[in-house]
Each structure stands twice: as structure tokens, then as C-alpha cells.
Short mmCIF file of C-alpha atoms and ligand atoms in Angstrom, two decimals:
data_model
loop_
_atom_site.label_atom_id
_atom_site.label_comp_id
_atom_site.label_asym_id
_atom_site.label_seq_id
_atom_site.Cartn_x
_atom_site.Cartn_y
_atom_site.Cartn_z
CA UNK A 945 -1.48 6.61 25.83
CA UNK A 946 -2.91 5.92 22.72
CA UNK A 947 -5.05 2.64 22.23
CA UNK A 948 -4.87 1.15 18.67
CA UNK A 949 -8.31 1.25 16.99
CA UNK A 950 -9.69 -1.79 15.28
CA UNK A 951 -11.23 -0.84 12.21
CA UNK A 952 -13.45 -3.90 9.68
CA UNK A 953 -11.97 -5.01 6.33
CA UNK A 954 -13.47 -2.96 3.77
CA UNK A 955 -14.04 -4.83 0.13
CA UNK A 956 -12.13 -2.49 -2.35
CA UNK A 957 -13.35 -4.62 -5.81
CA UNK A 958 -12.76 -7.48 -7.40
CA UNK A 959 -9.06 -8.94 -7.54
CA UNK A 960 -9.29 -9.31 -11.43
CA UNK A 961 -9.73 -5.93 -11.83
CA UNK A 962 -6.11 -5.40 -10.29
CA UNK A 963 -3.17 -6.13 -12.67
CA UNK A 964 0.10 -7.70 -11.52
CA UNK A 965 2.36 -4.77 -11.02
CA UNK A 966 0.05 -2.14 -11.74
CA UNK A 967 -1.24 0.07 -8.93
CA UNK A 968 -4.28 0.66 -8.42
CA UNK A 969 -5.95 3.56 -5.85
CA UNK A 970 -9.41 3.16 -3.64
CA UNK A 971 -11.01 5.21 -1.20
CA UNK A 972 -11.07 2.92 2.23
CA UNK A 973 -13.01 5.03 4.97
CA UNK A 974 -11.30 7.95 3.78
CA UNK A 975 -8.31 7.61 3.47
CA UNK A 976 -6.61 6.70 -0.24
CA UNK A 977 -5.18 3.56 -0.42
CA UNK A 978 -2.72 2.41 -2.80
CA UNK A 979 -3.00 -1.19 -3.86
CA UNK A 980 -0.55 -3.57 -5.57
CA UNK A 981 -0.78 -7.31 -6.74
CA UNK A 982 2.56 -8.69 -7.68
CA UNK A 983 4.70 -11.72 -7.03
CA UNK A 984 1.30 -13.48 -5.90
CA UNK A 985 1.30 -11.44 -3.19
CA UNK A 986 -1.29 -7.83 -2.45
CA UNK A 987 0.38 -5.27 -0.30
CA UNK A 988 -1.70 -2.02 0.31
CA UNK A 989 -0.17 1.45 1.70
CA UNK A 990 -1.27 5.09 1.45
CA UNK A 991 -1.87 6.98 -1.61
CA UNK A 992 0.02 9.90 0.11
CA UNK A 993 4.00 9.87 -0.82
CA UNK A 994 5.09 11.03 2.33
CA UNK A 995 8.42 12.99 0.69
CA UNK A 996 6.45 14.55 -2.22
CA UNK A 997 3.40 15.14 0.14
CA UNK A 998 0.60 14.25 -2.96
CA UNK A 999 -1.74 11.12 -3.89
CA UNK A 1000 0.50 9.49 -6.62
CA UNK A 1001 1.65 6.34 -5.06
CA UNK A 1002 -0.44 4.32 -6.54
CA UNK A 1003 1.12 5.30 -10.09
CA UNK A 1004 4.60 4.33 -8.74
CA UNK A 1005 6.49 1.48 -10.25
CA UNK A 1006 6.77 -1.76 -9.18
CA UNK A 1007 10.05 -3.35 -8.87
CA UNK A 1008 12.31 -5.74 -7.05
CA UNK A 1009 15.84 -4.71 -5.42
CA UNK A 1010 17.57 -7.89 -3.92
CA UNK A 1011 14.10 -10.18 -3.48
CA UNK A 1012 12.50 -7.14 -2.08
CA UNK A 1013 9.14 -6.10 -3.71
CA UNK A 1014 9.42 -2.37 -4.09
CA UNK A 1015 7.33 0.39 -4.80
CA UNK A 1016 8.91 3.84 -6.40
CA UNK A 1017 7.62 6.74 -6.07
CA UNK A 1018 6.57 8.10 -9.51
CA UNK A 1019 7.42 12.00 -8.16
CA UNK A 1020 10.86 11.80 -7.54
CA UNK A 1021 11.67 8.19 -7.52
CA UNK A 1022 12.02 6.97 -3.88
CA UNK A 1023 12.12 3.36 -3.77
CA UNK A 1024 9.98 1.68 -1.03
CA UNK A 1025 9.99 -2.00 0.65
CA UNK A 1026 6.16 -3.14 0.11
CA UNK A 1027 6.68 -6.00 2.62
CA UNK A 1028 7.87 -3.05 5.49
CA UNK A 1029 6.52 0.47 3.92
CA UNK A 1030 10.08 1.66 4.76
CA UNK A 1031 12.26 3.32 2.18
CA UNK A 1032 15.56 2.05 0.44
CA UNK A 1033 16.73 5.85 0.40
CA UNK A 1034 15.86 7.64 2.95
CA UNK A 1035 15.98 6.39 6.78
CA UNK A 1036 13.06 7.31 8.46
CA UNK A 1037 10.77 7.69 5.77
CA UNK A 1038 7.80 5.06 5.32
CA UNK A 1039 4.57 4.44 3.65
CA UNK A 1040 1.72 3.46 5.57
CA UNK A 1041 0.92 -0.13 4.73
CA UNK A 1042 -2.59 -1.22 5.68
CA UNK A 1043 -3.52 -4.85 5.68
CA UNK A 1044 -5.07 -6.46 2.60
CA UNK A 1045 -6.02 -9.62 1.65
CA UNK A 1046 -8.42 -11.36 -1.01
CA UNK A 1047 -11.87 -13.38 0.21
CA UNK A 1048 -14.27 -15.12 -2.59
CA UNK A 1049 -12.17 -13.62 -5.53
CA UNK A 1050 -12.59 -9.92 -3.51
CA UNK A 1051 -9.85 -7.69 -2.51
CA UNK A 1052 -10.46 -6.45 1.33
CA UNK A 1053 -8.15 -4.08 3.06
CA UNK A 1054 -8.44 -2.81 6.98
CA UNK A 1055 -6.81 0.47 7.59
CA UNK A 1056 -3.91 0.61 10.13
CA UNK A 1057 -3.62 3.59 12.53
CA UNK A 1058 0.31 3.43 13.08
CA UNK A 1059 2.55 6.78 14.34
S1 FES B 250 -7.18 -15.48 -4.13
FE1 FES B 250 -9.03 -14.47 -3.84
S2 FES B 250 -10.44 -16.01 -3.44
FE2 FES B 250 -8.59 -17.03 -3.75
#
């Protein structure tokens, strides 16, 4: 039985310092974070590429397949869903996503503790 834990939103920086479809990476209680703003929308997931097994998502590219915000992996080109975390290429596979969202002009993200 595992309970989930309810961690605080942590304010990462500024949302002007984060260009549309550029990643950005921040250290959130430990654990890296990989943060994207594009399409209006911020999506955050770990920094860990779960195939490649190093901290290079947030240099993946940003992309679209079908109306889907995506996220590839800049190590050997995985493409991601940033809405789900799930991959386009490889069932069972998934980021992380943590939840993220912007207060007063500040980027805030609370880690998720999913299996
Ligand atoms: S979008 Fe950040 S304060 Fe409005």
C-alpha cells in the first residue's frame, strides 16, 4: 500500500525566462525537472530520458504529431506526448510529468510521485 505524498509547488523562475519551445531544466527538491512552454501551454516532466537513462530531456525538441505537443528525446529521438508523458514509439515507456503552472508571472511546479 503505498499512500501518494503531497509535496508544495516549488517556484522554478520567472516565466519570461522560458522560451516557447525551448526546454529549459531546474532542480525541484531534487529531482531535475524538464520544463517546456509552448502552444500557451507549460508541461513539466523529468530530466531523466527513461530509454537513454541520462539528464538530456530538457534539450529535446519540441514538436507536434497530429495536435499532440511532443517532446523528442535529443539521444536517440523518442518522441513523447507532453499532455500524457507516454511515448509515440515505444509502449510502456513514459516520462514523468510533474504539475506546473504559472502564479504572478512565476513558473511553479509540484513534483508527482507516480510508479
Ligand atoms: S501567465 Fe503567469 S501570471 Fe499570468
Amino acid at each position: 500500500m503505498t499512500a501518494p505524498t503531497m509535496l508544495d509547488w516549488a517556484v522554478v523562475c520567472p516565466l519570461d525566462l522560458l522560451d516557447p519551445d525551448r526546454g529549459a531544466a531546474a532542480l525541484v527538491d531534487g529531482v531535475q525537472v524538464a520544463l517546456f512552454r509552448t502552444g500557451g501551454e507549460l508541461y513539466a516532466v523529468d530530466n531523466l530520458d527513461p530509454v537513454g537513462g541520462a539528464y538530456v530531456m530538457s534539450r529535446g525538441i519540441v514538436g507536434s504529431r497530429g495536435g499532440v505537443p511532443t517532446l523528442a528525446s535529443p539521444l536517440h529521438k523518442q518522441v513523447y506526448d507532453l499532455r500524457t508523458g507516454r511515448c509515440l514509439d515505444l509502449p510502456d515507456v513514459a516520462l514523468r510529468r510533474h504539475e506546473v503552472r504559472c502564479r504572478n508571472g512565476l513558473v511553479e511546479v509540484r513534483l508527482r510521485q507516480e510508479g
